[in-house]
Amino acid sequence: MSEIRIKLLDAFTNAGETFLSGQYLADLIGCSRTAVWKHIEELRKEGFELEAVRNKGYRVVKTPERITADEIRLGLQTNLIGRNIYYEESVESTQIIAKLLSNENVPEGTVIIAEEQLSGKGRMNRTWHSPKYTGIWMSLILRPNIPLTKAPQLTLLTAVAIVHAIEEETGLQPEIKWPNDILLAGKKVTGILTELHAEADRIHSIIIGIGINVNQKMEDFPRELQEKASSLAIEKGELMSRAGLIRSFFKHFEKLYMLYLEQGFFPIKLLWEGHAVSIGKILKARTLTNVIEGKALGITDDGVLILEDETGYIHHIYSADIEV
Ligand code: BTN
């Protein structure tokens, strides 16, 4: 952290609720007023709320809500998921850390959570916008004893668990767009990226990356995302506790995961279909090489989307962007 930032934060700490003028801060720190202003803007971007009053100056009215592993653990109702949490302030991608940790044989259910990702990974080689203190950026390590081909089922299971957690924490009713986008009012609030690490035909680990837009305001999203993305806070009209949502997700995920290991995919598939926005509708599936239009008939037991085009031909879609 820069010397100016440290002195600025010290000054605000000592001032409590008293306003400090730009000139006072500049003199105290020994820098220009422009430098003070620049650092104040940086703090705002990090989630600090600073009140500015003409002829008085600035004061801190709210600090960013950090998620701490202790805060999540308090009240956690699981035996496996989230019992072991790695919390990072800033990382390239939680997926990368999860992969390294999974090679060190950390227990199943280990979760890596970061306040910010500098190169968050999305599906289909896209990036995932992961600004500081606003969302939930986490990766979950699983080691199920299932055949490789069944791994995509866990992505669908994750989507159902997120829907249940959002319902519980917000009272809103999200929809799932195949394969794993969670929508509120037609806009994406959550993305899931599943990465599989296997040797021969044995799963070493499945890393489920989850990005939930929680407390962003619309202007926090890059302009090109503003039409299609949203956050829980925007849709609910109030800020949410990220730690509470994480705990709720762990609880719902564990419940569904145990059900899955005992009874297989069928009960999960029913739950998934109950929340799916796309089934029965005419969709456009944009794959890396092709665009297929047709009616979504459902998903297979492996989570593959079944589309019937206008000639009656049945397509199996393994990976695509869907336009409803
Ligand atoms: C998508 O494109 O819809 C999937 C987005 C997945 C984003 C999450 S955020 C936590 C984890 N770490 C990453 O780098 N990506 C996933």
Tab-separated table of C-alpha atoms and ligand atoms in Angstrom:
chain	number	residue	atom	x	y	z
A	1	MET	CA	0.000	0.000	0.000
A	2	SER	CA	1.352	3.449	-0.867
A	3	GLU	CA	2.608	5.864	1.800
A	4	ILE	CA	-0.120	8.378	0.872
A	5	ARG	CA	-2.866	5.765	1.225
A	6	ILE	CA	-1.581	4.690	4.645
A	7	LYS	CA	-1.464	8.301	5.905
A	8	LEU	CA	-4.892	9.060	4.444
A	9	LEU	CA	-6.478	6.049	6.149
A	10	ASP	CA	-4.723	6.945	9.421
A	11	ALA	CA	-6.108	10.478	9.182
A	12	PHE	CA	-9.652	9.231	8.623
A	13	THR	CA	-9.255	6.704	11.441
A	14	ASN	CA	-8.209	9.440	13.896
A	15	ALA	CA	-10.858	11.883	12.674
A	16	GLY	CA	-13.804	9.562	13.367
A	17	GLU	CA	-16.921	11.450	12.261
A	18	THR	CA	-15.150	14.788	11.815
A	19	PHE	CA	-14.835	16.088	8.238
A	20	LEU	CA	-11.294	16.609	6.895
A	21	SER	CA	-10.765	19.097	4.099
A	22	GLY	CA	-8.750	18.274	0.988
A	23	GLN	CA	-6.234	21.017	1.861
A	24	TYR	CA	-5.847	19.772	5.452
A	25	LEU	CA	-5.207	16.237	4.204
A	26	ALA	CA	-2.749	17.421	1.557
A	27	ASP	CA	-0.763	19.404	4.174
A	28	LEU	CA	-0.854	16.550	6.668
A	29	ILE	CA	0.295	13.949	4.183
A	30	GLY	CA	2.663	16.237	2.289
A	31	CYS	CA	1.126	15.760	-1.162
A	32	SER	CA	-1.057	17.690	-3.621
A	33	ARG	CA	-4.849	18.020	-3.297
A	34	THR	CA	-5.141	16.183	-6.611
A	35	ALA	CA	-3.283	13.238	-5.099
A	36	VAL	CA	-5.662	13.245	-2.121
A	37	TRP	CA	-8.661	13.310	-4.454
A	38	LYS	CA	-7.205	10.452	-6.536
A	39	HIS	CA	-6.814	8.264	-3.455
A	40	ILE	CA	-10.322	9.097	-2.275
A	41	GLU	CA	-11.680	7.967	-5.637
A	42	GLU	CA	-9.651	4.752	-5.346
A	43	LEU	CA	-11.129	4.107	-1.916
A	44	ARG	CA	-14.629	4.624	-3.312
A	45	LYS	CA	-13.923	2.081	-6.020
A	46	GLU	CA	-12.890	-0.372	-3.308
A	47	GLY	CA	-16.267	0.002	-1.651
A	48	PHE	CA	-15.661	2.792	0.870
A	49	GLU	CA	-18.459	5.324	1.122
A	50	LEU	CA	-17.047	8.823	1.652
A	51	GLU	CA	-19.343	11.731	2.311
A	52	ALA	CA	-18.154	14.983	0.713
A	53	VAL	CA	-19.551	18.319	1.935
A	54	ARG	CA	-18.601	21.662	0.404
A	55	ASN	CA	-16.417	23.800	2.726
A	56	LYS	CA	-16.097	20.943	5.200
A	57	GLY	CA	-14.353	18.122	3.362
A	58	TYR	CA	-14.628	14.366	3.563
A	59	ARG	CA	-15.434	11.709	6.100
A	60	VAL	CA	-15.804	7.937	5.875
A	61	VAL	CA	-19.383	6.831	6.435
A	62	LYS	CA	-19.087	3.159	5.483
A	63	THR	CA	-16.239	0.719	5.036
A	64	PRO	CA	-16.403	-2.123	2.539
A	65	GLU	CA	-17.949	-5.285	3.794
A	66	ARG	CA	-15.185	-7.862	3.662
A	67	ILE	CA	-16.020	-11.523	3.859
A	68	THR	CA	-13.921	-13.333	6.423
A	69	ALA	CA	-13.632	-17.059	6.808
A	70	ASP	CA	-14.646	-16.660	10.470
A	71	GLU	CA	-17.809	-14.761	9.539
A	72	ILE	CA	-18.825	-17.565	7.166
A	73	ARG	CA	-17.985	-20.279	9.647
A	74	LEU	CA	-20.155	-18.712	12.337
A	75	GLY	CA	-23.521	-20.411	11.895
A	76	LEU	CA	-22.367	-22.789	9.135
A	77	GLN	CA	-24.638	-25.839	8.974
A	78	THR	CA	-22.571	-28.271	6.890
A	79	ASN	CA	-20.329	-31.274	7.505
A	80	LEU	CA	-18.369	-31.175	4.250
A	81	ILE	CA	-18.911	-28.106	2.085
A	82	GLY	CA	-17.058	-25.001	3.267
A	83	ARG	CA	-15.579	-26.593	6.387
A	84	ASN	CA	-12.172	-25.674	4.997
A	85	ILE	CA	-12.039	-22.135	3.571
A	86	TYR	CA	-9.163	-20.261	1.980
A	87	TYR	CA	-9.860	-16.538	1.889
A	88	GLU	CA	-7.821	-14.259	-0.366
A	89	GLU	CA	-7.992	-10.507	-0.841
A	90	SER	CA	-6.955	-10.452	-4.501
A	91	VAL	CA	-6.124	-13.293	-6.899
A	92	GLU	CA	-5.859	-13.858	-10.631
A	93	SER	CA	-8.590	-16.510	-10.473
A	94	THR	CA	-9.853	-18.701	-7.639
A	95	GLN	CA	-9.928	-21.565	-10.188
A	96	ILE	CA	-6.133	-21.479	-10.471
A	97	ILE	CA	-5.674	-21.615	-6.696
A	98	ALA	CA	-8.245	-24.395	-6.380
A	99	LYS	CA	-6.359	-26.430	-8.949
A	100	LEU	CA	-3.048	-26.009	-7.076
A	101	LEU	CA	-4.705	-26.894	-3.765
A	102	SER	CA	-6.479	-29.916	-5.205
A	103	ASN	CA	-3.061	-31.312	-6.149
A	104	GLU	CA	-2.066	-30.955	-2.502
A	105	ASN	CA	-4.950	-33.226	-1.549
A	106	VAL	CA	-6.940	-30.738	0.511
A	107	PRO	CA	-10.216	-32.284	1.745
A	108	GLU	CA	-13.280	-32.476	-0.465
A	109	GLY	CA	-15.537	-29.477	0.101
A	110	THR	CA	-12.629	-27.024	0.391
A	111	VAL	CA	-13.577	-23.573	-0.899
A	112	ILE	CA	-11.397	-20.713	-2.111
A	113	ILE	CA	-13.002	-17.287	-1.869
A	114	ALA	CA	-11.496	-14.041	-3.115
A	115	GLU	CA	-12.603	-10.459	-2.697
A	116	GLU	CA	-11.347	-9.653	-6.185
A	117	GLN	CA	-10.163	-11.533	-9.259
A	118	LEU	CA	-7.832	-9.841	-11.678
A	119	SER	CA	-8.384	-12.428	-14.441
A	120	GLY	CA	-11.660	-14.107	-13.529
A	121	LYS	CA	-12.413	-16.930	-15.983
A	122	GLY	CA	-15.790	-17.320	-17.668
A	123	ARG	CA	-17.187	-20.030	-19.917
A	124	MET	CA	-16.101	-20.325	-23.532
A	125	ASN	CA	-12.775	-18.585	-22.890
A	126	ARG	CA	-14.402	-15.370	-21.738
A	127	THR	CA	-13.353	-13.281	-18.768
A	128	TRP	CA	-15.497	-12.808	-15.673
A	129	HIS	CA	-15.760	-9.309	-14.243
A	130	SER	CA	-14.972	-9.707	-10.513
A	131	PRO	CA	-14.651	-6.307	-8.804
A	132	LYS	CA	-13.645	-5.948	-5.163
A	133	TYR	CA	-16.041	-6.416	-2.236
A	134	THR	CA	-19.195	-6.596	-4.325
A	135	GLY	CA	-19.693	-10.191	-5.380
A	136	ILE	CA	-18.970	-13.768	-4.430
A	137	TRP	CA	-16.080	-15.236	-6.359
A	138	MET	CA	-15.344	-18.749	-5.199
A	139	SER	CA	-14.202	-22.203	-6.271
A	140	LEU	CA	-15.319	-25.440	-4.669
A	141	ILE	CA	-13.219	-28.622	-4.792
A	142	LEU	CA	-15.095	-31.930	-5.128
A	143	ARG	CA	-13.818	-35.479	-5.467
A	144	PRO	CA	-16.853	-37.595	-6.301
A	145	ASN	CA	-16.475	-41.220	-7.254
A	146	ILE	CA	-18.425	-40.951	-10.539
A	147	PRO	CA	-17.547	-41.598	-14.207
A	148	LEU	CA	-16.043	-38.663	-16.123
A	149	THR	CA	-19.083	-38.367	-18.369
A	150	LYS	CA	-21.288	-37.533	-15.419
A	151	ALA	CA	-19.278	-34.502	-14.307
A	152	PRO	CA	-21.579	-31.954	-16.095
A	153	GLN	CA	-24.415	-33.110	-13.835
A	154	LEU	CA	-22.652	-31.361	-10.970
A	155	THR	CA	-22.849	-28.050	-12.829
A	156	LEU	CA	-26.619	-28.430	-13.007
A	157	LEU	CA	-26.728	-29.434	-9.346
A	158	THR	CA	-24.749	-26.291	-8.491
A	159	ALA	CA	-27.236	-24.134	-10.403
A	160	VAL	CA	-30.130	-25.593	-8.377
A	161	ALA	CA	-28.246	-25.005	-5.104
A	162	ILE	CA	-27.621	-21.363	-6.061
A	163	VAL	CA	-31.277	-20.869	-6.975
A	164	HIS	CA	-32.314	-22.281	-3.583
A	165	ALA	CA	-29.826	-20.031	-1.762
A	166	ILE	CA	-30.940	-16.903	-3.639
A	167	GLU	CA	-34.585	-17.775	-2.964
A	168	GLU	CA	-33.855	-18.248	0.722
A	169	GLU	CA	-31.817	-15.074	1.152
A	170	THR	CA	-33.746	-12.664	-1.093
A	171	GLY	CA	-37.240	-14.101	-1.544
A	172	LEU	CA	-36.715	-13.584	-5.304
A	173	GLN	CA	-37.285	-16.425	-7.771
A	174	PRO	CA	-34.353	-16.894	-10.130
A	175	GLU	CA	-34.532	-18.888	-13.358
A	176	ILE	CA	-31.896	-21.122	-14.896
A	177	LYS	CA	-30.859	-20.698	-18.511
A	178	TRP	CA	-29.164	-23.805	-19.854
A	179	PRO	CA	-26.608	-24.871	-18.978
A	180	ASN	CA	-25.853	-22.823	-15.905
A	181	ASP	CA	-26.693	-19.125	-16.071
A	182	ILE	CA	-28.886	-17.886	-13.257
A	183	LEU	CA	-31.196	-15.046	-14.255
A	184	LEU	CA	-33.317	-12.514	-12.421
A	185	ALA	CA	-35.720	-10.465	-14.542
A	186	GLY	CA	-33.999	-11.947	-17.606
A	187	LYS	CA	-30.529	-10.716	-16.599
A	188	LYS	CA	-27.583	-12.850	-15.551
A	189	VAL	CA	-26.700	-12.660	-11.865
A	190	THR	CA	-24.586	-15.811	-11.575
A	191	GLY	CA	-22.224	-17.845	-13.733
A	192	ILE	CA	-20.813	-21.310	-13.100
A	193	LEU	CA	-17.635	-22.738	-14.597
A	194	THR	CA	-16.844	-26.396	-14.005
A	195	GLU	CA	-13.320	-27.660	-14.620
A	196	LEU	CA	-12.438	-31.297	-14.491
A	197	HIS	CA	-9.057	-32.722	-13.539
A	198	ALA	CA	-8.761	-36.393	-14.344
A	199	GLU	CA	-6.157	-39.108	-14.836
A	200	ALA	CA	-7.078	-41.741	-17.413
A	201	ASP	CA	-10.765	-42.272	-16.649
A	202	ARG	CA	-10.552	-41.424	-12.950
A	203	ILE	CA	-11.692	-38.046	-11.639
A	204	HIS	CA	-8.985	-36.448	-9.541
A	205	SER	CA	-11.051	-33.376	-8.755
A	206	ILE	CA	-13.898	-31.307	-10.078
A	207	ILE	CA	-13.522	-27.607	-9.481
A	208	ILE	CA	-16.738	-25.656	-9.562
A	209	GLY	CA	-16.217	-21.934	-10.008
A	210	ILE	CA	-19.113	-19.741	-8.982
A	211	GLY	CA	-19.477	-16.036	-9.601
A	212	ILE	CA	-22.481	-14.304	-7.999
A	213	ASN	CA	-23.139	-10.612	-8.608
A	214	VAL	CA	-24.360	-9.548	-5.186
A	215	ASN	CA	-23.973	-5.878	-4.321
A	216	GLN	CA	-22.946	-4.199	-7.577
A	217	LYS	CA	-24.756	-1.088	-8.730
A	218	MET	CA	-25.539	-0.900	-12.444
A	219	GLU	CA	-22.681	1.560	-13.035
A	220	ASP	CA	-20.228	-0.951	-11.528
A	221	PHE	CA	-20.713	-3.182	-14.583
A	222	PRO	CA	-18.766	-2.441	-17.762
A	223	ARG	CA	-21.051	-0.718	-20.265
A	224	GLU	CA	-21.163	-3.766	-22.567
A	225	LEU	CA	-22.568	-5.920	-19.730
A	226	GLN	CA	-25.179	-3.489	-18.452
A	227	GLU	CA	-27.933	-4.775	-20.741
A	228	LYS	CA	-27.525	-8.422	-19.856
A	229	ALA	CA	-26.104	-8.520	-16.319
A	230	SER	CA	-27.517	-7.543	-12.964
A	231	SER	CA	-26.916	-8.083	-9.266
A	232	LEU	CA	-29.061	-9.363	-6.410
A	233	ALA	CA	-28.949	-5.904	-4.800
A	234	ILE	CA	-30.253	-4.239	-7.962
A	235	GLU	CA	-33.104	-6.736	-8.295
A	236	LYS	CA	-33.951	-6.778	-4.597
A	237	GLY	CA	-33.455	-3.045	-4.063
A	238	GLU	CA	-31.194	-3.483	-1.033
A	239	LEU	CA	-27.665	-4.601	-0.197
A	240	MET	CA	-27.208	-8.235	0.774
A	241	SER	CA	-24.932	-10.046	3.236
A	242	ARG	CA	-22.482	-11.983	1.129
A	243	ALA	CA	-21.438	-14.214	4.046
A	244	GLY	CA	-25.096	-15.172	4.647
A	245	LEU	CA	-25.577	-16.072	0.998
A	246	ILE	CA	-22.395	-18.169	0.956
A	247	ARG	CA	-23.525	-20.092	4.055
A	248	SER	CA	-26.935	-20.692	2.520
A	249	PHE	CA	-25.334	-21.941	-0.710
A	250	PHE	CA	-23.084	-24.365	1.211
A	251	LYS	CA	-26.099	-25.773	3.059
A	252	HIS	CA	-28.213	-26.251	-0.085
A	253	PHE	CA	-25.299	-27.617	-2.093
A	254	GLU	CA	-24.436	-30.197	0.558
A	255	LYS	CA	-28.038	-31.351	0.784
A	256	LEU	CA	-28.324	-31.807	-2.995
A	257	TYR	CA	-24.864	-33.370	-3.285
A	258	MET	CA	-25.726	-36.028	-0.670
A	259	LEU	CA	-29.026	-36.693	-2.473
A	260	TYR	CA	-27.118	-37.023	-5.753
A	261	LEU	CA	-24.551	-39.448	-4.324
A	262	GLU	CA	-27.337	-41.595	-2.837
A	263	GLN	CA	-30.001	-41.465	-5.558
A	264	GLY	CA	-28.228	-40.292	-8.719
A	265	PHE	CA	-29.117	-37.443	-11.043
A	266	PHE	CA	-32.861	-38.014	-11.484
A	267	PRO	CA	-34.135	-35.979	-8.478
A	268	ILE	CA	-31.687	-33.174	-9.326
A	269	LYS	CA	-32.831	-33.161	-12.952
A	270	LEU	CA	-36.442	-32.684	-11.836
A	271	LEU	CA	-35.462	-29.753	-9.626
A	272	TRP	CA	-33.346	-28.237	-12.402
A	273	GLU	CA	-36.183	-28.534	-14.937
A	274	GLY	CA	-38.550	-26.915	-12.439
A	275	HIS	CA	-36.455	-23.739	-12.557
A	276	ALA	CA	-35.378	-23.812	-16.220
A	277	VAL	CA	-36.522	-20.913	-18.353
A	278	SER	CA	-35.570	-22.485	-21.660
A	279	ILE	CA	-37.413	-25.797	-21.774
A	280	GLY	CA	-40.341	-25.896	-24.234
A	281	LYS	CA	-39.221	-22.663	-25.908
A	282	ILE	CA	-37.693	-21.926	-29.287
A	283	LEU	CA	-34.006	-21.191	-28.727
A	284	LYS	CA	-30.932	-20.271	-30.672
A	285	ALA	CA	-27.871	-22.214	-29.576
A	286	ARG	CA	-24.644	-20.494	-30.606
A	287	THR	CA	-21.829	-23.034	-30.442
A	288	LEU	CA	-18.202	-22.202	-31.254
A	289	THR	CA	-18.788	-23.249	-34.868
A	290	ASN	CA	-22.517	-23.151	-35.538
A	291	VAL	CA	-25.929	-21.642	-34.762
A	292	ILE	CA	-28.807	-24.081	-34.271
A	293	GLU	CA	-32.386	-22.948	-33.816
A	294	GLY	CA	-35.032	-25.228	-32.416
A	295	LYS	CA	-37.400	-26.127	-29.639
A	296	ALA	CA	-35.780	-27.137	-26.359
A	297	LEU	CA	-37.243	-30.535	-25.489
A	298	GLY	CA	-35.327	-30.987	-22.237
A	299	ILE	CA	-31.988	-32.255	-21.025
A	300	THR	CA	-30.539	-35.752	-21.062
A	301	ASP	CA	-29.390	-37.474	-17.896
A	302	ASP	CA	-25.935	-36.169	-18.699
A	303	GLY	CA	-27.164	-32.581	-18.740
A	304	VAL	CA	-27.003	-32.283	-22.538
A	305	LEU	CA	-29.616	-29.954	-24.091
A	306	ILE	CA	-31.965	-31.568	-26.629
A	307	LEU	CA	-33.124	-29.246	-29.432
A	308	GLU	CA	-35.569	-30.171	-32.194
A	309	ASP	CA	-35.138	-28.037	-35.302
A	310	GLU	CA	-37.950	-27.176	-37.747
A	311	THR	CA	-37.255	-30.267	-39.856
A	312	GLY	CA	-37.771	-32.471	-36.801
A	313	TYR	CA	-34.067	-33.281	-36.500
A	314	ILE	CA	-32.895	-33.729	-32.916
A	315	HIS	CA	-29.654	-31.985	-31.922
A	316	HIS	CA	-27.682	-32.681	-28.775
A	317	ILE	CA	-26.021	-29.483	-27.561
A	318	TYR	CA	-23.002	-29.956	-25.298
A	319	SER	CA	-21.756	-26.385	-25.065
A	320	ALA	CA	-23.269	-23.163	-26.416
A	321	ASP	CA	-24.581	-19.714	-25.667
A	322	ILE	CA	-28.341	-19.689	-25.629
A	323	GLU	CA	-30.620	-16.934	-26.877
A	324	VAL	CA	-34.186	-17.325	-25.682
B	1	BTN	C1	-19.688	-17.985	-16.881
B	1	BTN	O1	-19.055	-17.586	-17.864
B	1	BTN	O2	-20.909	-17.889	-16.836
B	1	BTN	C2	-18.965	-18.635	-15.720
B	1	BTN	C3	-18.363	-17.629	-14.799
B	1	BTN	C4	-17.645	-18.236	-13.604
B	1	BTN	C5	-16.971	-17.195	-12.741
B	1	BTN	C6	-16.397	-17.767	-11.484
B	1	BTN	S1	-15.931	-16.515	-10.332
B	1	BTN	C7	-15.098	-17.678	-9.347
B	1	BTN	C8	-14.417	-18.660	-10.283
B	1	BTN	N1	-13.096	-18.186	-10.637
B	1	BTN	C9	-13.018	-17.839	-11.910
B	1	BTN	O3	-11.997	-17.382	-12.449
B	1	BTN	N2	-14.178	-18.067	-12.532
B	1	BTN	C10	-15.155	-18.634	-11.637
